[in-house]
């Protein structure tokens, strides 16, 4: 287990918090969905988000015509406590030499950019690609923390980014990644 929140040192890092829990319950302006490229629902966090949002979410997703890996699309959040869902498609881990790191970084960057354009102040991310897509969790955590920090250094919005861990392994990885970045490693 890890503490419910992790506050960090520098200015951009102080706007990033690690929380353990279910992203569908977060009352933030936007939650990010680790979707598949059809945007028509799936298992894991995607299934949980669609179940909690209700069928209107799927109806809106059908109008979007899918989303390529690394990109992001924004919809309403319907019955969720959030205002928006930002759907992004993480890479499937294939050993690391198929551009997975760049694609995962793009998911974070493009989701944050979609959020910024809507004036989103608070946003919650799941550990994109760390479930069915099998991305090594520690490597994914380093990419998440680095991309989010870079974005926050350049932009005032979103104000706060929650990295939501579903279980202690992801939580530990985020905490370690934050420590490494704080120590300049
Ligand atoms: P991907 O296909 O991108 O790997 P998954 O949904 O399989 O997506 O897993 C991504 C991460 O989301 C995993 O760490 C998984 O444990 C986590 N997850 C699953 N359900 C939830 C939830 N309700 N809230 C937050 N995270 C979740």
XYZ file of C-alpha atoms and ligand atoms in Angstrom:
212
model
C 0.000 0.000 0.000
C 1.070 3.593 -0.341
C -0.013 6.865 1.214
C -3.131 8.375 -0.322
C -1.250 11.375 -1.671
C 2.309 12.172 -2.572
C 3.334 15.831 -2.715
C 6.645 16.598 -4.318
C 9.285 19.301 -4.278
C 9.672 21.565 -7.291
C 6.862 23.721 -8.673
C 5.685 21.467 -11.509
C 6.187 18.358 -9.400
C 4.097 19.904 -6.629
C 1.150 19.932 -9.050
C 1.354 16.138 -9.458
C -0.196 13.744 -6.946
C -0.145 9.969 -6.728
C -3.429 8.531 -5.459
C -4.526 4.958 -5.058
C -8.079 4.091 -6.054
C -10.767 3.809 -8.710
C -10.554 6.546 -11.344
C -14.298 6.377 -12.059
C -14.973 7.840 -8.616
C -12.798 10.890 -8.997
C -14.573 14.239 -8.967
C -12.135 16.020 -11.248
C -12.681 18.060 -14.416
C -11.364 15.246 -16.632
C -10.449 11.604 -16.309
C -8.308 9.860 -18.901
C -9.354 6.525 -20.346
C -6.787 3.958 -21.501
C -8.894 3.021 -24.509
C -8.298 0.832 -27.533
C -8.168 2.313 -31.031
C -11.815 1.524 -31.811
C -12.941 3.702 -28.850
C -15.851 1.286 -28.552
C -15.057 -0.005 -25.082
C -12.983 -2.855 -23.725
C -11.845 -4.390 -20.456
C -9.856 -2.937 -17.561
C -10.211 0.746 -16.866
C -12.000 1.271 -20.203
C -14.776 -1.142 -19.205
C -15.075 0.420 -15.763
C -15.378 3.929 -17.245
C -18.047 2.912 -19.763
C -20.035 1.036 -17.097
C -19.964 4.003 -14.745
C -20.633 6.641 -17.431
C -23.604 4.810 -18.979
C -24.491 4.047 -22.613
C -24.409 7.702 -23.689
C -20.620 7.572 -23.569
C -20.459 4.724 -26.065
C -22.931 6.583 -28.285
C -20.663 9.658 -28.360
C -17.553 7.494 -28.904
C -19.213 5.907 -31.954
C -19.309 9.320 -33.625
C -15.513 9.746 -33.335
C -14.391 7.019 -35.745
C -11.646 5.626 -33.534
C -8.297 7.036 -32.434
C -4.746 6.088 -33.488
C -2.214 4.942 -30.868
C -0.612 7.903 -29.089
C -3.433 10.338 -29.856
C -6.332 11.499 -27.649
C -10.005 12.411 -28.083
C -12.315 14.184 -25.638
C -15.983 13.440 -24.830
C -18.516 14.183 -22.140
C -18.506 12.094 -18.958
C -22.281 11.568 -18.557
C -23.004 9.742 -15.255
C -19.424 10.038 -13.969
C -18.566 12.721 -11.423
C -16.004 14.151 -13.902
C -16.951 16.646 -16.653
C -14.907 15.157 -19.497
C -13.404 11.809 -20.474
C -10.216 12.014 -22.519
C -9.695 8.779 -24.422
C -6.138 7.925 -25.344
C -4.738 4.775 -26.917
C -1.562 3.437 -25.339
C 0.919 1.217 -27.162
C 0.879 -2.551 -26.738
C 4.262 -3.572 -25.279
C 6.165 -5.533 -27.929
C 9.627 -5.575 -26.371
C 10.462 -1.882 -26.499
C 11.842 -1.404 -30.015
C 8.560 -0.547 -31.738
C 8.404 3.071 -30.603
C 6.481 2.181 -27.457
C 8.161 4.808 -25.258
C 7.485 7.657 -27.706
C 3.890 6.536 -28.169
C 3.267 6.308 -24.440
C 4.801 9.769 -23.932
C 2.527 11.089 -26.695
C -0.538 9.720 -24.862
C 0.289 11.812 -21.807
C 1.204 14.901 -23.813
C -1.800 14.777 -26.150
C -4.246 14.101 -23.298
C -2.893 17.076 -21.370
C -3.144 19.246 -24.485
C -6.795 18.260 -25.025
C -7.462 19.068 -21.379
C -5.701 22.429 -21.546
C -7.739 23.463 -24.591
C -10.950 22.876 -22.594
C -9.716 24.835 -19.587
C -9.435 21.707 -17.436
C -7.983 22.471 -14.002
C -7.899 18.955 -12.527
C -7.221 15.732 -14.419
C -6.715 12.100 -13.401
C -4.709 9.526 -15.380
C -4.715 5.741 -15.022
C -1.463 3.855 -15.672
C -1.867 3.801 -19.466
C -0.723 0.516 -21.109
C 0.154 -1.078 -17.736
C -2.677 -3.630 -17.799
C -3.677 -5.757 -20.770
C -1.103 -3.909 -22.944
C 1.693 -5.248 -20.652
C 3.973 -2.175 -20.545
C 6.647 -2.678 -17.842
C 5.257 -0.673 -14.948
C 8.463 1.012 -13.777
C 9.337 2.196 -17.284
C 5.792 3.426 -17.837
C 5.845 5.305 -14.517
C 9.085 7.095 -15.467
C 7.567 8.182 -18.785
C 4.336 9.349 -17.123
C 6.111 11.439 -14.503
C 8.562 12.961 -16.999
C 5.902 13.882 -19.581
C 3.527 15.352 -17.033
C 6.295 17.421 -15.455
C 7.449 18.744 -18.836
C 3.902 19.790 -19.706
C 3.254 21.450 -16.355
C 6.516 23.397 -16.605
C 5.242 24.954 -19.841
C 1.545 25.458 -19.030
C -0.587 26.812 -16.179
C -3.381 24.366 -17.034
C -4.166 21.743 -15.900
C -3.351 22.977 -12.406
C -3.247 19.522 -10.808
C -2.601 16.083 -12.273
C -3.575 12.970 -10.322
C -1.776 9.744 -11.209
C -4.261 7.094 -10.146
C -2.920 3.686 -9.171
C -5.128 0.665 -9.069
C -3.113 -1.462 -6.708
C 0.175 -1.173 -4.843
C 2.575 -2.162 -7.665
C 1.740 0.880 -9.779
C 1.700 3.052 -6.665
C 5.208 1.981 -5.697
C 6.470 2.566 -9.233
C 5.084 6.131 -9.362
C 6.545 6.957 -5.982
C 9.943 5.690 -7.065
C 9.759 7.524 -10.388
C 8.928 10.757 -8.546
C 11.835 10.257 -6.154
C 14.209 9.656 -9.062
C 13.102 12.797 -10.887
C 13.357 14.888 -7.721
C 16.891 13.674 -7.175
C 17.703 14.441 -10.830
C 18.332 10.821 -11.722
P -4.184 -0.991 -21.111
O -4.956 -1.773 -22.145
O -3.811 0.405 -21.586
O -3.047 -1.770 -20.541
P -5.851 -1.555 -18.737
O -7.190 -1.005 -18.441
O -5.746 -3.024 -18.987
O -5.289 -0.687 -19.975
O -4.850 -1.194 -17.562
C -4.320 0.093 -17.355
C -4.154 0.341 -15.859
O -5.425 0.742 -15.325
C -3.729 -0.875 -15.052
O -2.733 -0.476 -14.105
C -5.010 -1.297 -14.337
O -4.746 -1.932 -13.098
C -5.645 0.059 -14.115
N -7.085 0.081 -13.806
C -8.037 -0.866 -14.047
N -9.232 -0.453 -13.576
C -9.035 0.791 -13.028
C -9.881 1.738 -12.368
N -11.178 1.516 -12.192
N -9.313 2.896 -11.927
C -7.995 3.158 -12.110
N -7.164 2.305 -12.730
C -7.667 1.131 -13.178
